[in-house]
Amino acid sequence: MRNVLVTGATGTQGGAVVDHLLADSEQWEIYGLTRDATSDGAEALEARGVTVVEGDLTDAERMQDLVEGMDAVYGVTTFMEQGTDVEVEQGVTLAEAAADAGVEHFVYSSVGSADADTGLPHFESKWAVEQRIEELGLPATVVRPVFFMQNFAYMMRDDIMDGRLAMPLHEGVSLAVVDATDIGQAVVAALNDPDAFLGEVVTLAGDDLTLEEFAAAFSEQLSHEVEPVHADIAEYREMAGDELADMFQWFNDVGYDIDIPALAEWGIETTPFEEYLADSKVWQPAASAASN
């Protein structure tokens, strides 16, 4: 048995990694890091055989204690709660602890096109962590997921249920998306085959659709028409703020660099958007009716 520390174990990405590791439990002893070991999510992990450990990614001493004796570490950071400076601190602290402990395989969840000089703060923060990983000479794999399919529920579910999909995407521009749970599959593939994945960067995407194609998929899934609306970027900026508006402007001007068919060479099968909708409890017609 090999030991692996999974950060963000009660979250979407870390939870997906745990799910896939548990399916391969004969190979891995799983340690799940959370900030609150008494939470319902943490207790649910314990019930499934995960050893839950508590700590903050910015606590260098605690991270050094936790990574000691680990064969592998999965790191995921977030800017959502405390901003991008703290996100960089989270990733760098974990990477430095892993390097000091001699961890054999560090898998970091970054973002698609992190190295593309986007100027987007929450892309640049992950790129800074990637650069530190390289400086440390840490044996690593970087996975770079694109825009999460789950973001549609998080950002605009009510409007979609009401028959309107409004996004500041220009006509003819496609947006690459990925089911966030597919990250678990990719990370465990890397952990189980370090010879193939060490030193590699893997961009994860499951589909690449225009606004009209997204709306058509929602219409089919929800059994009612969902109208695509190309929102004005200036109006969107007033509503959502510069961070998201700048991101959508970058989607329009540049966009993610992806190669979905190439993922099969890694043994990774990502989820198409229509399949994600069909499998998601959030997007069932019954849920739509209940919301009206």
PDB file of C-alpha atoms in Angstrom:
ATOM      1  CA  MET A   1       0.000   0.000   0.000  1.00  0.00           C
ATOM      2  CA  ARG A   2       1.161   3.496  -0.853  1.00  0.00           C
ATOM      3  CA  ASN A   3       0.198   6.627   1.051  1.00  0.00           C
ATOM      4  CA  VAL A   4      -1.428   9.590  -0.697  1.00  0.00           C
ATOM      5  CA  LEU A   5      -2.505  12.936   0.742  1.00  0.00           C
ATOM      6  CA  VAL A   6      -5.487  14.522  -1.012  1.00  0.00           C
ATOM      7  CA  THR A   7      -6.076  18.205  -0.287  1.00  0.00           C
ATOM      8  CA  GLY A   8      -9.554  19.665  -0.595  1.00  0.00           C
ATOM      9  CA  ALA A   9     -10.887  16.182   0.108  1.00  0.00           C
ATOM     10  CA  THR A  10     -14.405  17.374   0.928  1.00  0.00           C
ATOM     11  CA  GLY A  11     -14.600  19.624  -2.141  1.00  0.00           C
ATOM     12  CA  THR A  12     -15.527  18.934  -5.754  1.00  0.00           C
ATOM     13  CA  GLN A  13     -12.050  18.286  -7.142  1.00  0.00           C
ATOM     14  CA  GLY A  14     -10.488  16.604  -4.132  1.00  0.00           C
ATOM     15  CA  GLY A  15     -13.658  14.614  -3.556  1.00  0.00           C
ATOM     16  CA  ALA A  16     -13.520  13.299  -7.119  1.00  0.00           C
ATOM     17  CA  VAL A  17      -9.914  12.237  -6.569  1.00  0.00           C
ATOM     18  CA  VAL A  18     -10.938  10.409  -3.393  1.00  0.00           C
ATOM     19  CA  ASP A  19     -13.782   8.659  -5.232  1.00  0.00           C
ATOM     20  CA  HIS A  20     -11.443   7.307  -7.893  1.00  0.00           C
ATOM     21  CA  LEU A  21      -8.786   6.352  -5.354  1.00  0.00           C
ATOM     22  CA  LEU A  22     -11.331   4.398  -3.318  1.00  0.00           C
ATOM     23  CA  ALA A  23     -12.166   2.397  -6.424  1.00  0.00           C
ATOM     24  CA  ASP A  24      -8.485   1.428  -6.382  1.00  0.00           C
ATOM     25  CA  SER A  25      -8.254   1.086  -2.615  1.00  0.00           C
ATOM     26  CA  GLU A  26      -6.039  -1.993  -2.676  1.00  0.00           C
ATOM     27  CA  GLN A  27      -3.217   0.206  -3.939  1.00  0.00           C
ATOM     28  CA  TRP A  28      -3.652   3.390  -1.891  1.00  0.00           C
ATOM     29  CA  GLU A  29      -3.960   4.384   1.746  1.00  0.00           C
ATOM     30  CA  ILE A  30      -5.873   7.656   1.466  1.00  0.00           C
ATOM     31  CA  TYR A  31      -5.396  10.667   3.732  1.00  0.00           C
ATOM     32  CA  GLY A  32      -7.907  13.454   3.145  1.00  0.00           C
ATOM     33  CA  LEU A  33      -6.999  16.995   4.171  1.00  0.00           C
ATOM     34  CA  THR A  34      -9.739  19.326   5.328  1.00  0.00           C
ATOM     35  CA  ARG A  35      -9.877  22.479   7.407  1.00  0.00           C
ATOM     36  CA  ASP A  36     -12.632  21.017   9.612  1.00  0.00           C
ATOM     37  CA  ALA A  37     -12.390  17.334  10.493  1.00  0.00           C
ATOM     38  CA  THR A  38     -15.753  17.510  12.317  1.00  0.00           C
ATOM     39  CA  SER A  39     -17.763  18.551   9.244  1.00  0.00           C
ATOM     40  CA  ASP A  40     -20.395  16.254   7.753  1.00  0.00           C
ATOM     41  CA  GLY A  41     -18.262  15.851   4.640  1.00  0.00           C
ATOM     42  CA  ALA A  42     -15.224  14.836   6.666  1.00  0.00           C
ATOM     43  CA  GLU A  43     -17.208  12.334   8.704  1.00  0.00           C
ATOM     44  CA  ALA A  44     -18.607  10.842   5.491  1.00  0.00           C
ATOM     45  CA  LEU A  45     -15.058  10.343   4.235  1.00  0.00           C
ATOM     46  CA  GLU A  46     -14.070   8.628   7.468  1.00  0.00           C
ATOM     47  CA  ALA A  47     -17.029   6.271   7.068  1.00  0.00           C
ATOM     48  CA  ARG A  48     -15.705   5.303   3.635  1.00  0.00           C
ATOM     49  CA  GLY A  49     -12.278   4.404   4.976  1.00  0.00           C
ATOM     50  CA  VAL A  50     -10.409   7.673   4.399  1.00  0.00           C
ATOM     51  CA  THR A  51      -8.114   8.920   7.156  1.00  0.00           C
ATOM     52  CA  VAL A  52      -9.174  12.540   7.626  1.00  0.00           C
ATOM     53  CA  VAL A  53      -6.522  15.022   8.727  1.00  0.00           C
ATOM     54  CA  GLU A  54      -7.049  18.665   9.584  1.00  0.00           C
ATOM     55  CA  GLY A  55      -4.922  21.598   8.521  1.00  0.00           C
ATOM     56  CA  ASP A  56      -4.563  24.838   6.600  1.00  0.00           C
ATOM     57  CA  LEU A  57      -2.535  24.857   3.392  1.00  0.00           C
ATOM     58  CA  THR A  58      -0.789  28.065   4.434  1.00  0.00           C
ATOM     59  CA  ASP A  59       0.517  26.474   7.666  1.00  0.00           C
ATOM     60  CA  ALA A  60       4.010  25.382   6.596  1.00  0.00           C
ATOM     61  CA  GLU A  61       4.796  23.428   9.767  1.00  0.00           C
ATOM     62  CA  ARG A  62       1.514  21.516   9.600  1.00  0.00           C
ATOM     63  CA  MET A  63       1.992  20.718   5.920  1.00  0.00           C
ATOM     64  CA  GLN A  64       5.494  19.412   6.613  1.00  0.00           C
ATOM     65  CA  ASP A  65       4.081  17.106   9.280  1.00  0.00           C
ATOM     66  CA  LEU A  66       1.307  15.841   7.011  1.00  0.00           C
ATOM     67  CA  VAL A  67       3.373  15.116   3.899  1.00  0.00           C
ATOM     68  CA  GLU A  68       6.033  13.227   5.852  1.00  0.00           C
ATOM     69  CA  GLY A  69       5.701   9.574   4.903  1.00  0.00           C
ATOM     70  CA  MET A  70       3.511  10.267   1.880  1.00  0.00           C
ATOM     71  CA  ASP A  71       4.374   8.620  -1.431  1.00  0.00           C
ATOM     72  CA  ALA A  72       2.159  11.031  -3.357  1.00  0.00           C
ATOM     73  CA  VAL A  73       0.341  14.313  -2.810  1.00  0.00           C
ATOM     74  CA  TYR A  74      -2.561  15.853  -4.723  1.00  0.00           C
ATOM     75  CA  GLY A  75      -2.768  19.627  -4.400  1.00  0.00           C
ATOM     76  CA  VAL A  76      -5.701  21.870  -5.252  1.00  0.00           C
ATOM     77  CA  THR A  77      -5.856  25.552  -4.336  1.00  0.00           C
ATOM     78  CA  THR A  78      -8.572  28.185  -4.519  1.00  0.00           C
ATOM     79  CA  PHE A  79      -8.775  31.941  -4.869  1.00  0.00           C
ATOM     80  CA  MET A  80     -12.504  32.117  -4.125  1.00  0.00           C
ATOM     81  CA  GLU A  81     -12.357  32.745  -0.388  1.00  0.00           C
ATOM     82  CA  GLN A  82      -9.162  34.671   0.308  1.00  0.00           C
ATOM     83  CA  GLY A  83      -7.872  35.855  -3.055  1.00  0.00           C
ATOM     84  CA  THR A  84      -5.061  34.943  -5.401  1.00  0.00           C
ATOM     85  CA  ASP A  85      -2.147  35.903  -3.135  1.00  0.00           C
ATOM     86  CA  VAL A  86      -3.313  33.366  -0.571  1.00  0.00           C
ATOM     87  CA  GLU A  87      -3.870  30.825  -3.340  1.00  0.00           C
ATOM     88  CA  VAL A  88      -0.223  31.158  -4.367  1.00  0.00           C
ATOM     89  CA  GLU A  89       0.821  30.787  -0.732  1.00  0.00           C
ATOM     90  CA  GLN A  90      -1.289  27.622  -0.439  1.00  0.00           C
ATOM     91  CA  GLY A  91       0.247  25.968  -3.475  1.00  0.00           C
ATOM     92  CA  VAL A  92       3.824  27.018  -2.766  1.00  0.00           C
ATOM     93  CA  THR A  93       3.649  25.973   0.895  1.00  0.00           C
ATOM     94  CA  LEU A  94       2.370  22.519  -0.033  1.00  0.00           C
ATOM     95  CA  ALA A  95       4.893  22.069  -2.848  1.00  0.00           C
ATOM     96  CA  GLU A  96       7.823  23.109  -0.659  1.00  0.00           C
ATOM     97  CA  ALA A  97       6.724  20.724   2.078  1.00  0.00           C
ATOM     98  CA  ALA A  98       6.442  17.898  -0.459  1.00  0.00           C
ATOM     99  CA  ALA A  99       9.896  18.658  -1.849  1.00  0.00           C
ATOM    100  CA  ASP A 100      11.455  18.727   1.626  1.00  0.00           C
ATOM    101  CA  ALA A 101       9.820  15.391   2.479  1.00  0.00           C
ATOM    102  CA  GLY A 102      10.990  13.706  -0.710  1.00  0.00           C
ATOM    103  CA  VAL A 103       7.489  12.983  -2.010  1.00  0.00           C
ATOM    104  CA  GLU A 104       7.802  10.804  -5.104  1.00  0.00           C
ATOM    105  CA  HIS A 105       4.849  12.228  -7.047  1.00  0.00           C
ATOM    106  CA  PHE A 106       3.122  15.586  -6.654  1.00  0.00           C
ATOM    107  CA  VAL A 107      -0.004  16.179  -8.739  1.00  0.00           C
ATOM    108  CA  TYR A 108      -1.165  19.795  -8.931  1.00  0.00           C
ATOM    109  CA  SER A 109      -4.523  20.983 -10.224  1.00  0.00           C
ATOM    110  CA  SER A 110      -3.906  24.200 -12.146  1.00  0.00           C
ATOM    111  CA  VAL A 111      -6.053  25.735 -14.908  1.00  0.00           C
ATOM    112  CA  GLY A 112      -6.159  25.459 -18.680  1.00  0.00           C
ATOM    113  CA  SER A 113      -3.726  27.818 -20.460  1.00  0.00           C
ATOM    114  CA  ALA A 114      -2.096  28.800 -17.163  1.00  0.00           C
ATOM    115  CA  ASP A 115       1.131  29.506 -19.049  1.00  0.00           C
ATOM    116  CA  ALA A 116      -0.483  31.649 -21.758  1.00  0.00           C
ATOM    117  CA  ASP A 117       0.215  35.065 -20.190  1.00  0.00           C
ATOM    118  CA  THR A 118      -3.528  35.663 -19.829  1.00  0.00           C
ATOM    119  CA  GLY A 119      -3.258  38.474 -17.307  1.00  0.00           C
ATOM    120  CA  LEU A 120      -6.152  36.870 -15.423  1.00  0.00           C
ATOM    121  CA  PRO A 121      -5.319  36.862 -11.698  1.00  0.00           C
ATOM    122  CA  HIS A 122      -6.765  33.413 -10.949  1.00  0.00           C
ATOM    123  CA  PHE A 123      -4.858  31.948 -13.916  1.00  0.00           C
ATOM    124  CA  GLU A 124      -1.613  33.728 -13.055  1.00  0.00           C
ATOM    125  CA  SER A 125      -1.779  32.513  -9.441  1.00  0.00           C
ATOM    126  CA  LYS A 126      -1.830  28.893 -10.545  1.00  0.00           C
ATOM    127  CA  TRP A 127       0.960  29.546 -13.041  1.00  0.00           C
ATOM    128  CA  ALA A 128       3.066  30.963 -10.185  1.00  0.00           C
ATOM    129  CA  VAL A 129       2.577  27.709  -8.275  1.00  0.00           C
ATOM    130  CA  GLU A 130       3.489  25.687 -11.377  1.00  0.00           C
ATOM    131  CA  GLN A 131       6.704  27.685 -11.728  1.00  0.00           C
ATOM    132  CA  ARG A 132       7.623  27.079  -8.081  1.00  0.00           C
ATOM    133  CA  ILE A 133       7.028  23.339  -8.517  1.00  0.00           C
ATOM    134  CA  GLU A 134       9.469  23.372 -11.427  1.00  0.00           C
ATOM    135  CA  GLU A 135      12.042  25.434  -9.496  1.00  0.00           C
ATOM    136  CA  LEU A 136      11.946  22.891  -6.671  1.00  0.00           C
ATOM    137  CA  GLY A 137      12.634  20.020  -9.050  1.00  0.00           C
ATOM    138  CA  LEU A 138       9.613  18.278  -7.553  1.00  0.00           C
ATOM    139  CA  PRO A 139       8.597  15.084  -9.408  1.00  0.00           C
ATOM    140  CA  ALA A 140       5.231  16.307 -10.598  1.00  0.00           C
ATOM    141  CA  THR A 141       2.295  16.110 -12.943  1.00  0.00           C
ATOM    142  CA  VAL A 142       0.155  19.164 -13.640  1.00  0.00           C
ATOM    143  CA  VAL A 143      -3.477  18.789 -14.654  1.00  0.00           C
ATOM    144  CA  ARG A 144      -5.070  21.856 -16.197  1.00  0.00           C
ATOM    145  CA  PRO A 145      -8.879  21.735 -16.209  1.00  0.00           C
ATOM    146  CA  VAL A 146     -10.791  24.274 -18.287  1.00  0.00           C
ATOM    147  CA  PHE A 147     -14.132  25.962 -17.433  1.00  0.00           C
ATOM    148  CA  PHE A 148     -16.189  23.639 -15.215  1.00  0.00           C
ATOM    149  CA  MET A 149     -19.518  22.357 -16.505  1.00  0.00           C
ATOM    150  CA  GLN A 150     -20.681  22.741 -12.902  1.00  0.00           C
ATOM    151  CA  ASN A 151     -20.272  26.519 -13.239  1.00  0.00           C
ATOM    152  CA  PHE A 152     -23.522  26.735 -15.195  1.00  0.00           C
ATOM    153  CA  ALA A 153     -25.425  25.591 -12.104  1.00  0.00           C
ATOM    154  CA  TYR A 154     -23.332  27.743  -9.796  1.00  0.00           C
ATOM    155  CA  MET A 155     -23.538  30.922 -11.873  1.00  0.00           C
ATOM    156  CA  MET A 156     -26.801  30.872 -13.848  1.00  0.00           C
ATOM    157  CA  ARG A 157     -29.079  27.965 -12.977  1.00  0.00           C
ATOM    158  CA  ASP A 158     -32.228  29.996 -12.261  1.00  0.00           C
ATOM    159  CA  ASP A 159     -32.048  31.884 -15.558  1.00  0.00           C
ATOM    160  CA  ILE A 160     -31.501  28.662 -17.503  1.00  0.00           C
ATOM    161  CA  MET A 161     -34.463  27.029 -15.776  1.00  0.00           C
ATOM    162  CA  ASP A 162     -36.497  30.084 -16.802  1.00  0.00           C
ATOM    163  CA  GLY A 163     -35.472  29.559 -20.433  1.00  0.00           C
ATOM    164  CA  ARG A 164     -32.603  32.011 -20.860  1.00  0.00           C
ATOM    165  CA  LEU A 165     -28.866  31.308 -21.161  1.00  0.00           C
ATOM    166  CA  ALA A 166     -27.068  34.659 -21.070  1.00  0.00           C
ATOM    167  CA  MET A 167     -23.282  34.739 -21.322  1.00  0.00           C
ATOM    168  CA  PRO A 168     -20.897  37.372 -22.721  1.00  0.00           C
ATOM    169  CA  LEU A 169     -19.614  34.990 -25.401  1.00  0.00           C
ATOM    170  CA  HIS A 170     -19.429  36.377 -28.916  1.00  0.00           C
ATOM    171  CA  GLU A 171     -21.302  34.707 -31.737  1.00  0.00           C
ATOM    172  CA  GLY A 172     -19.256  31.857 -33.194  1.00  0.00           C
ATOM    173  CA  VAL A 173     -16.924  31.641 -30.181  1.00  0.00           C
ATOM    174  CA  SER A 174     -16.721  28.233 -28.531  1.00  0.00           C
ATOM    175  CA  LEU A 175     -15.958  27.641 -24.862  1.00  0.00           C
ATOM    176  CA  ALA A 176     -14.067  24.545 -23.722  1.00  0.00           C
ATOM    177  CA  VAL A 177     -15.635  22.909 -20.668  1.00  0.00           C
ATOM    178  CA  VAL A 178     -14.931  19.929 -18.421  1.00  0.00           C
ATOM    179  CA  ASP A 179     -16.894  17.944 -15.861  1.00  0.00           C
ATOM    180  CA  ALA A 180     -14.984  18.713 -12.651  1.00  0.00           C
ATOM    181  CA  THR A 181     -15.372  15.128 -11.492  1.00  0.00           C
ATOM    182  CA  ASP A 182     -13.263  14.008 -14.469  1.00  0.00           C
ATOM    183  CA  ILE A 183     -10.296  15.548 -12.661  1.00  0.00           C
ATOM    184  CA  GLY A 184     -10.415  12.593 -10.290  1.00  0.00           C
ATOM    185  CA  GLN A 185     -10.030  10.141 -13.141  1.00  0.00           C
ATOM    186  CA  ALA A 186      -7.062  12.029 -14.585  1.00  0.00           C
ATOM    187  CA  VAL A 187      -5.281  12.455 -11.258  1.00  0.00           C
ATOM    188  CA  VAL A 188      -5.578   8.785 -10.349  1.00  0.00           C
ATOM    189  CA  ALA A 189      -4.431   7.784 -13.835  1.00  0.00           C
ATOM    190  CA  ALA A 190      -1.318   9.874 -13.203  1.00  0.00           C
ATOM    191  CA  LEU A 191      -0.758   8.479  -9.716  1.00  0.00           C
ATOM    192  CA  ASN A 192      -1.078   4.898 -10.955  1.00  0.00           C
ATOM    193  CA  ASP A 193       1.309   5.376 -13.885  1.00  0.00           C
ATOM    194  CA  PRO A 194       4.065   7.778 -12.800  1.00  0.00           C
ATOM    195  CA  ASP A 195       6.410   6.591 -15.543  1.00  0.00           C
ATOM    196  CA  ALA A 196       3.998   7.967 -18.139  1.00  0.00           C
ATOM    197  CA  PHE A 197       2.852  11.088 -16.310  1.00  0.00           C
ATOM    198  CA  LEU A 198       5.821  12.487 -14.374  1.00  0.00           C
ATOM    199  CA  GLY A 199       6.909  15.803 -15.853  1.00  0.00           C
ATOM    200  CA  GLU A 200       3.770  16.081 -17.965  1.00  0.00           C
ATOM    201  CA  VAL A 201       1.099  18.770 -18.245  1.00  0.00           C
ATOM    202  CA  VAL A 202      -2.365  17.461 -19.107  1.00  0.00           C
ATOM    203  CA  THR A 203      -5.115  19.871 -20.176  1.00  0.00           C
ATOM    204  CA  LEU A 204      -8.553  18.476 -19.343  1.00  0.00           C
ATOM    205  CA  ALA A 205     -11.608  19.267 -21.464  1.00  0.00           C
ATOM    206  CA  GLY A 206     -14.702  17.277 -22.331  1.00  0.00           C
ATOM    207  CA  ASP A 207     -16.411  19.517 -24.872  1.00  0.00           C
ATOM    208  CA  ASP A 208     -16.030  22.753 -26.824  1.00  0.00           C
ATOM    209  CA  LEU A 209     -19.333  24.459 -27.667  1.00  0.00           C
ATOM    210  CA  THR A 210     -20.778  27.774 -28.793  1.00  0.00           C
ATOM    211  CA  LEU A 211     -23.450  29.560 -26.787  1.00  0.00           C
ATOM    212  CA  GLU A 212     -26.076  28.300 -29.232  1.00  0.00           C
ATOM    213  CA  GLU A 213     -24.857  24.723 -28.774  1.00  0.00           C
ATOM    214  CA  PHE A 214     -24.960  25.020 -24.989  1.00  0.00           C
ATOM    215  CA  ALA A 215     -28.519  26.391 -25.180  1.00  0.00           C
ATOM    216  CA  ALA A 216     -29.590  23.562 -27.497  1.00  0.00           C
ATOM    217  CA  ALA A 217     -28.180  20.995 -25.064  1.00  0.00           C
ATOM    218  CA  PHE A 218     -30.059  22.583 -22.170  1.00  0.00           C
ATOM    219  CA  SER A 219     -33.253  22.742 -24.239  1.00  0.00           C
ATOM    220  CA  GLU A 220     -33.006  19.042 -25.041  1.00  0.00           C
ATOM    221  CA  GLN A 221     -32.235  18.048 -21.465  1.00  0.00           C
ATOM    222  CA  LEU A 222     -34.865  20.219 -19.765  1.00  0.00           C
ATOM    223  CA  SER A 223     -37.602  19.626 -22.368  1.00  0.00           C
ATOM    224  CA  HIS A 224     -38.229  23.338 -22.796  1.00  0.00           C
ATOM    225  CA  GLU A 225     -36.630  25.984 -24.953  1.00  0.00           C
ATOM    226  CA  VAL A 226     -33.588  27.747 -23.571  1.00  0.00           C
ATOM    227  CA  GLU A 227     -32.772  30.891 -25.547  1.00  0.00           C
ATOM    228  CA  PRO A 228     -29.115  31.795 -26.109  1.00  0.00           C
ATOM    229  CA  VAL A 229     -28.417  35.449 -25.288  1.00  0.00           C
ATOM    230  CA  HIS A 230     -25.054  37.031 -26.115  1.00  0.00           C
ATOM    231  CA  ALA A 231     -24.768  39.322 -23.096  1.00  0.00           C
ATOM    232  CA  ASP A 232     -23.014  42.669 -23.441  1.00  0.00           C
ATOM    233  CA  ILE A 233     -19.582  42.439 -21.839  1.00  0.00           C
ATOM    234  CA  ALA A 234     -19.809  45.937 -20.320  1.00  0.00           C
ATOM    235  CA  GLU A 235     -23.149  45.161 -18.698  1.00  0.00           C
ATOM    236  CA  TYR A 236     -21.783  41.832 -17.492  1.00  0.00           C
ATOM    237  CA  ARG A 237     -18.807  43.645 -15.967  1.00  0.00           C
ATOM    238  CA  GLU A 238     -21.160  45.886 -13.989  1.00  0.00           C
ATOM    239  CA  MET A 239     -23.002  42.829 -12.672  1.00  0.00           C
ATOM    240  CA  ALA A 240     -20.222  40.279 -12.124  1.00  0.00           C
ATOM    241  CA  GLY A 241     -17.097  42.396 -11.686  1.00  0.00           C
ATOM    242  CA  ASP A 242     -13.772  42.682 -13.495  1.00  0.00           C
ATOM    243  CA  GLU A 243     -12.426  39.213 -12.671  1.00  0.00           C
ATOM    244  CA  LEU A 244     -15.164  37.306 -14.490  1.00  0.00           C
ATOM    245  CA  ALA A 245     -15.647  39.904 -17.211  1.00  0.00           C
ATOM    246  CA  ASP A 246     -11.948  39.843 -18.073  1.00  0.00           C
ATOM    247  CA  MET A 247     -12.074  36.051 -18.181  1.00  0.00           C
ATOM    248  CA  PHE A 248     -14.930  36.047 -20.678  1.00  0.00           C
ATOM    249  CA  GLN A 249     -13.163  38.702 -22.739  1.00  0.00           C
ATOM    250  CA  TRP A 250     -10.175  36.363 -22.878  1.00  0.00           C
ATOM    251  CA  PHE A 251     -12.464  33.509 -23.906  1.00  0.00           C
ATOM    252  CA  ASN A 252     -13.658  35.692 -26.791  1.00  0.00           C
ATOM    253  CA  ASP A 253     -10.216  36.901 -27.846  1.00  0.00           C
ATOM    254  CA  VAL A 254      -8.059  33.802 -27.252  1.00  0.00           C
ATOM    255  CA  GLY A 255      -9.653  30.867 -25.447  1.00  0.00           C
ATOM    256  CA  TYR A 256      -8.239  27.640 -24.065  1.00  0.00           C
ATOM    257  CA  ASP A 257      -5.730  25.578 -26.023  1.00  0.00           C
ATOM    258  CA  ILE A 258      -7.209  22.061 -25.953  1.00  0.00           C
ATOM    259  CA  ASP A 259      -6.914  18.681 -27.658  1.00  0.00           C
ATOM    260  CA  ILE A 260      -9.704  16.416 -26.427  1.00  0.00           C
ATOM    261  CA  PRO A 261      -8.904  13.395 -28.656  1.00  0.00           C
ATOM    262  CA  ALA A 262      -5.306  13.357 -27.365  1.00  0.00           C
ATOM    263  CA  LEU A 263      -6.550  12.588 -23.847  1.00  0.00           C
ATOM    264  CA  ALA A 264      -7.345   9.047 -24.955  1.00  0.00           C
ATOM    265  CA  GLU A 265      -3.605   8.483 -25.334  1.00  0.00           C
ATOM    266  CA  TRP A 266      -3.386   8.947 -21.555  1.00  0.00           C
ATOM    267  CA  GLY A 267      -6.285   6.562 -20.960  1.00  0.00           C
ATOM    268  CA  ILE A 268      -8.478   9.502 -19.923  1.00  0.00           C
ATOM    269  CA  GLU A 269     -12.103   9.620 -21.113  1.00  0.00           C
ATOM    270  CA  THR A 270     -13.708  12.960 -20.330  1.00  0.00           C
ATOM    271  CA  THR A 271     -17.444  13.602 -20.284  1.00  0.00           C
ATOM    272  CA  PRO A 272     -19.268  15.364 -23.166  1.00  0.00           C
ATOM    273  CA  PHE A 273     -21.598  18.180 -22.086  1.00  0.00           C
ATOM    274  CA  GLU A 274     -24.848  16.415 -23.005  1.00  0.00           C
ATOM    275  CA  GLU A 275     -23.783  13.362 -21.007  1.00  0.00           C
ATOM    276  CA  TYR A 276     -22.944  15.554 -18.021  1.00  0.00           C
ATOM    277  CA  LEU A 277     -26.403  17.142 -18.153  1.00  0.00           C
ATOM    278  CA  ALA A 278     -28.129  13.763 -18.415  1.00  0.00           C
ATOM    279  CA  ASP A 279     -26.264  12.429 -15.382  1.00  0.00           C
ATOM    280  CA  SER A 280     -26.527  15.549 -13.208  1.00  0.00           C
ATOM    281  CA  LYS A 281     -29.283  15.726 -10.590  1.00  0.00           C
ATOM    282  CA  VAL A 282     -29.250  19.500 -10.927  1.00  0.00           C
ATOM    283  CA  TRP A 283     -30.377  19.434 -14.558  1.00  0.00           C
ATOM    284  CA  GLN A 284     -33.201  16.907 -14.514  1.00  0.00           C
ATOM    285  CA  PRO A 285     -36.589  18.030 -15.933  1.00  0.00           C
ATOM    286  CA  ALA A 286     -38.185  17.310 -12.548  1.00  0.00           C
ATOM    287  CA  ALA A 287     -35.791  19.786 -10.936  1.00  0.00           C
ATOM    288  CA  SER A 288     -36.766  22.323 -13.578  1.00  0.00           C
ATOM    289  CA  ALA A 289     -40.469  21.890 -12.857  1.00  0.00           C
ATOM    290  CA  ALA A 290     -39.903  22.151  -9.112  1.00  0.00           C
ATOM    291  CA  SER A 291     -38.084  25.466  -9.529  1.00  0.00           C
ATOM    292  CA  ASN A 292     -40.995  27.097 -11.370  1.00  0.00           C
TER     293      ASN A 292
END
